[in-house]
Amino acid sequence: MTRLVLVLGDQLSPNLSALQKADKDTDIIVMAEVADEASYVPHHPKKIAFIFAAMRKFADALRDDGWQVDYTKLDDPENSGSITGELLRRAEQHDASGVIATEPGEWRLIEALQDMPLKLHMIADTRFIASHKEFEDWAEGRKELRMEWFYRDMRRKTGLLMDGDKPVEGKWNFDHDNRKPAPDDVDFNGPMQFTPDETVEEVLDLVEQRFGDNFGTLRPFWFATDTGQARRQLTHWVKHALPKFGDFQDAMLNDNRFLYHSIISFYINAGLLDPLEVCEQVEQAYKDGHAPINAAEGFIRQIIGWREYMRGIYFLEGPDYTSRNVLGHERALPSFFWDADTRMNCVSKTVAQTRDEAYAHHIQRLMVTGNFALLAGIDPHEVHEWYLAVYADAYEWVEAPNVIGMSQFADGGIVGSKPYVSSGSYIDRMSDYCKHCDYKVKDKTGPDACPFNLLYWDFLMRHRDRFSDNPRMGNMYRTWDRMDEARRETVLEDAKTLLSRLDAGESV
Ligand code: FAD
Ligand code: DLZ
Ligand code: SF4
């Protein structure tokens, strides 16, 4: 009897577990562009266009491979508007006996599928290195979860950069070498840009018409939309940028949006690239003497370490994770997160880049927008929804632990042992933003003082009870305690003024 096989917009992998369980002769693949998925947050138009275009091409590839695919386009008059609605409609059409689905990456959709009045066979997503069970076993009984220990297990499991049971070159982690400030010149021109073909153009017109008012610029649209193109981008980056990836991983530049970053998270997360295949290509570049160990190890750690660890946390912590708010932050997200209209050059540039590219790199997300939101006490749920909407690589399983956990410390320290906060001096060291800013990064008080300088101390004082005993934060509190009392008062007064201006809806 016919079964339906669900393939979601971030499950575009030929080795998807649901496809492996299905029978080409009798089962029917269901793929659907639906309003519910396209609007549960106001996604960036580039993100929607990327997913729809990649879905359409993947459906064509499946048909070429002999599958029967029932594909619903967004503007199809029969479109019911939701994934479950489409499954019910197709089930009735084909008198299907049930649905095979690879587990979605968001609790929201897992629960919707489970509540559907159809027989459901939901199977594990095997495109990850660690299964839920492996992560649970690893986490079980540990007082504290730390990525580094998990990462070493993933190195052992995959054999990547291993010499027997020892890490190559005698060390697990070369992060110490990966914190160089921005170089004057970047000899990499950024990701490969693909001219939209007919399928992509059709999707761009649709997205423009339906989601043209969402935050974000749709054109020019240059993303890869199939595996062949995504692999070309990966190979291009390995050849031209990987060797310097490690050195400048944390750097930021006013006039360069991509530096030496790989710009492949969109493709890995949607299924166009396989994470292990990516890591093997990088390991090979190291073995061939093309890339140094700090670059190869730094990169592989991001994928088999951080990426897997974040997913582990999301599924371990459960559906309420995105509503955590241990610091009790309640301030509304300032409007400059949407219009980039702020005198803070670092924030303005990061938001403008996000608007144009649906992309910002890790340190921009963590130490500019994320840092500001945390210091200013913005409601973490609003911050989470912003990140989920604006980045083309954002799905809750990876976005939420990065935002709620790593960036906003709203989970109370599950992802990270201390909050990622800094004053303007960190941004000044790692970028040239401050040279182009109205504010003065060296000013600690007064009308031109960098807002990060003011809010940094205000944050630490607001949360003194929670953090002063944290061994990694003791120094910060000692520095504050040594400061002249009059100066401390001025800092806190200036911070208060700044926050009240935010509350009044003013741009700062
Ligand atoms: P590179 O810098 O070239 O890194 C290589 C790869 O490593 C990435 O493609 C990605 O697959 C992986 N990676 C690196 N860091 C992380 C991480 N912390 N978590 C998971 N994977 C990682 N990444 C997402 O994929 N989706 C998100 O929604 C997302 N939201 C984030 C929100 C915040 C606040 C922060 C601090 C980080 C977030 N990240 C997210 C992680 C990281 O910023 C992006 O993966 C990275 O910027 C993607 O760009 P790239 O491909 O050029 O990465
Ligand atoms: C993000 C997204 C969007 C914008 N649209 C669709 C869609 O129309 N159809 C679909 O199958 N998937 C879409 N996605 C991806 C899903 O939201 C994603 O599968 C879930 O959030 C789980 O990660
Ligand atoms: Fe950002 Fe402060 Fe530097 Fe301006 S001075 S760019 S606000 S860190």
JSON list of C-alpha atoms in Angstrom, two decimals, residues 179-183 250-254 259 343-350 361-375 420-437 439-442 444 450-456:
[
{"chain": "A", "resi": 179, "resn": "ARG", "atom": "CA", "xyz": [42.32, 35.18, 17.68]},
{"chain": "A", "resi": 180, "resn": "LYS", "atom": "CA", "xyz": [44.24, 37.50, 15.43]},
{"chain": "A", "resi": 181, "resn": "PRO", "atom": "CA", "xyz": [42.75, 40.95, 14.85]},
{"chain": "A", "resi": 182, "resn": "ALA", "atom": "CA", "xyz": [41.55, 41.92, 11.41]},
{"chain": "A", "resi": 183, "resn": "PRO", "atom": "CA", "xyz": [44.19, 42.11, 8.69]},
{"chain": "A", "resi": 250, "resn": "ASP", "atom": "CA", "xyz": [37.27, 36.14, 15.20]},
{"chain": "A", "resi": 251, "resn": "ALA", "atom": "CA", "xyz": [38.11, 39.27, 13.22]},
{"chain": "A", "resi": 252, "resn": "MET", "atom": "CA", "xyz": [35.61, 41.81, 11.83]},
{"chain": "A", "resi": 253, "resn": "LEU", "atom": "CA", "xyz": [36.03, 44.48, 9.18]},
{"chain": "A", "resi": 254, "resn": "ASN", "atom": "CA", "xyz": [33.98, 47.56, 8.38]},
{"chain": "A", "resi": 259, "resn": "LEU", "atom": "CA", "xyz": [36.60, 37.70, 5.52]},
{"chain": "A", "resi": 343, "resn": "ARG", "atom": "CA", "xyz": [25.07, 55.73, 15.83]},
{"chain": "A", "resi": 344, "resn": "MET", "atom": "CA", "xyz": [26.81, 52.53, 16.98]},
{"chain": "A", "resi": 345, "resn": "ASN", "atom": "CA", "xyz": [28.76, 51.72, 13.84]},
{"chain": "A", "resi": 346, "resn": "CYS", "atom": "CA", "xyz": [29.40, 48.07, 14.73]},
{"chain": "A", "resi": 347, "resn": "VAL", "atom": "CA", "xyz": [25.69, 47.42, 15.27]},
{"chain": "A", "resi": 348, "resn": "SER", "atom": "CA", "xyz": [24.59, 49.45, 12.27]},
{"chain": "A", "resi": 349, "resn": "LYS", "atom": "CA", "xyz": [27.03, 47.63, 9.97]},
{"chain": "A", "resi": 350, "resn": "THR", "atom": "CA", "xyz": [26.08, 44.20, 11.28]},
{"chain": "A", "resi": 361, "resn": "HIS", "atom": "CA", "xyz": [29.57, 35.72, 10.78]},
{"chain": "A", "resi": 362, "resn": "HIS", "atom": "CA", "xyz": [29.88, 34.24, 14.22]},
{"chain": "A", "resi": 363, "resn": "ILE", "atom": "CA", "xyz": [31.63, 37.10, 16.01]},
{"chain": "A", "resi": 364, "resn": "GLN", "atom": "CA", "xyz": [29.26, 39.70, 14.57]},
{"chain": "A", "resi": 365, "resn": "ARG", "atom": "CA", "xyz": [26.32, 37.63, 15.84]},
{"chain": "A", "resi": 366, "resn": "LEU", "atom": "CA", "xyz": [27.91, 36.94, 19.22]},
{"chain": "A", "resi": 367, "resn": "MET", "atom": "CA", "xyz": [29.95, 40.00, 20.13]},
{"chain": "A", "resi": 368, "resn": "VAL", "atom": "CA", "xyz": [28.07, 42.79, 18.35]},
{"chain": "A", "resi": 369, "resn": "THR", "atom": "CA", "xyz": [24.29, 42.26, 18.14]},
{"chain": "A", "resi": 370, "resn": "GLY", "atom": "CA", "xyz": [24.19, 39.46, 20.74]},
{"chain": "A", "resi": 371, "resn": "ASN", "atom": "CA", "xyz": [26.49, 41.29, 23.14]},
{"chain": "A", "resi": 372, "resn": "PHE", "atom": "CA", "xyz": [24.45, 44.49, 22.84]},
{"chain": "A", "resi": 373, "resn": "ALA", "atom": "CA", "xyz": [21.14, 42.68, 23.43]},
{"chain": "A", "resi": 374, "resn": "LEU", "atom": "CA", "xyz": [22.49, 40.92, 26.52]},
{"chain": "A", "resi": 375, "resn": "LEU", "atom": "CA", "xyz": [24.12, 44.04, 28.00]},
{"chain": "A", "resi": 420, "resn": "TYR", "atom": "CA", "xyz": [29.71, 36.45, 26.43]},
{"chain": "A", "resi": 421, "resn": "VAL", "atom": "CA", "xyz": [29.83, 40.12, 27.34]},
{"chain": "A", "resi": 422, "resn": "SER", "atom": "CA", "xyz": [32.46, 42.69, 26.56]},
{"chain": "A", "resi": 423, "resn": "SER", "atom": "CA", "xyz": [33.00, 46.41, 26.57]},
{"chain": "A", "resi": 424, "resn": "GLY", "atom": "CA", "xyz": [33.89, 48.28, 23.39]},
{"chain": "A", "resi": 425, "resn": "SER", "atom": "CA", "xyz": [37.57, 47.42, 23.77]},
{"chain": "A", "resi": 426, "resn": "TYR", "atom": "CA", "xyz": [37.02, 43.85, 22.51]},
{"chain": "A", "resi": 427, "resn": "ILE", "atom": "CA", "xyz": [35.25, 45.13, 19.38]},
{"chain": "A", "resi": 428, "resn": "ASP", "atom": "CA", "xyz": [38.01, 47.70, 18.91]},
{"chain": "A", "resi": 429, "resn": "ARG", "atom": "CA", "xyz": [40.71, 45.03, 19.18]},
{"chain": "A", "resi": 430, "resn": "MET", "atom": "CA", "xyz": [39.05, 42.62, 16.76]},
{"chain": "A", "resi": 431, "resn": "SER", "atom": "CA", "xyz": [37.77, 45.10, 14.14]},
{"chain": "A", "resi": 432, "resn": "ASP", "atom": "CA", "xyz": [38.12, 48.54, 12.60]},
{"chain": "A", "resi": 433, "resn": "TYR", "atom": "CA", "xyz": [34.50, 49.47, 13.35]},
{"chain": "A", "resi": 434, "resn": "CYS", "atom": "CA", "xyz": [35.42, 51.95, 16.06]},
{"chain": "A", "resi": 435, "resn": "LYS", "atom": "CA", "xyz": [37.52, 54.02, 13.65]},
{"chain": "A", "resi": 436, "resn": "HIS", "atom": "CA", "xyz": [34.33, 54.76, 11.72]},
{"chain": "A", "resi": 437, "resn": "CYS", "atom": "CA", "xyz": [32.05, 55.36, 14.71]},
{"chain": "A", "resi": 439, "resn": "TYR", "atom": "CA", "xyz": [31.05, 57.15, 19.63]},
{"chain": "A", "resi": 440, "resn": "LYS", "atom": "CA", "xyz": [34.51, 57.05, 21.13]},
{"chain": "A", "resi": 441, "resn": "VAL", "atom": "CA", "xyz": [35.58, 53.64, 22.27]},
{"chain": "A", "resi": 442, "resn": "LYS", "atom": "CA", "xyz": [38.17, 55.12, 24.63]},
{"chain": "A", "resi": 444, "resn": "LYS", "atom": "CA", "xyz": [34.18, 55.42, 29.46]},
{"chain": "A", "resi": 450, "resn": "CYS", "atom": "CA", "xyz": [30.80, 53.89, 23.60]},
{"chain": "A", "resi": 451, "resn": "PRO", "atom": "CA", "xyz": [27.46, 52.38, 24.79]},
{"chain": "A", "resi": 452, "resn": "PHE", "atom": "CA", "xyz": [29.13, 48.98, 25.19]},
{"chain": "A", "resi": 453, "resn": "ASN", "atom": "CA", "xyz": [31.46, 50.53, 27.81]},
{"chain": "A", "resi": 454, "resn": "LEU", "atom": "CA", "xyz": [28.56, 51.87, 29.85]},
{"chain": "A", "resi": 455, "resn": "LEU", "atom": "CA", "xyz": [26.28, 48.89, 29.54]},
{"chain": "A", "resi": 456, "resn": "TYR", "atom": "CA", "xyz": [29.04, 46.40, 30.30]}
]
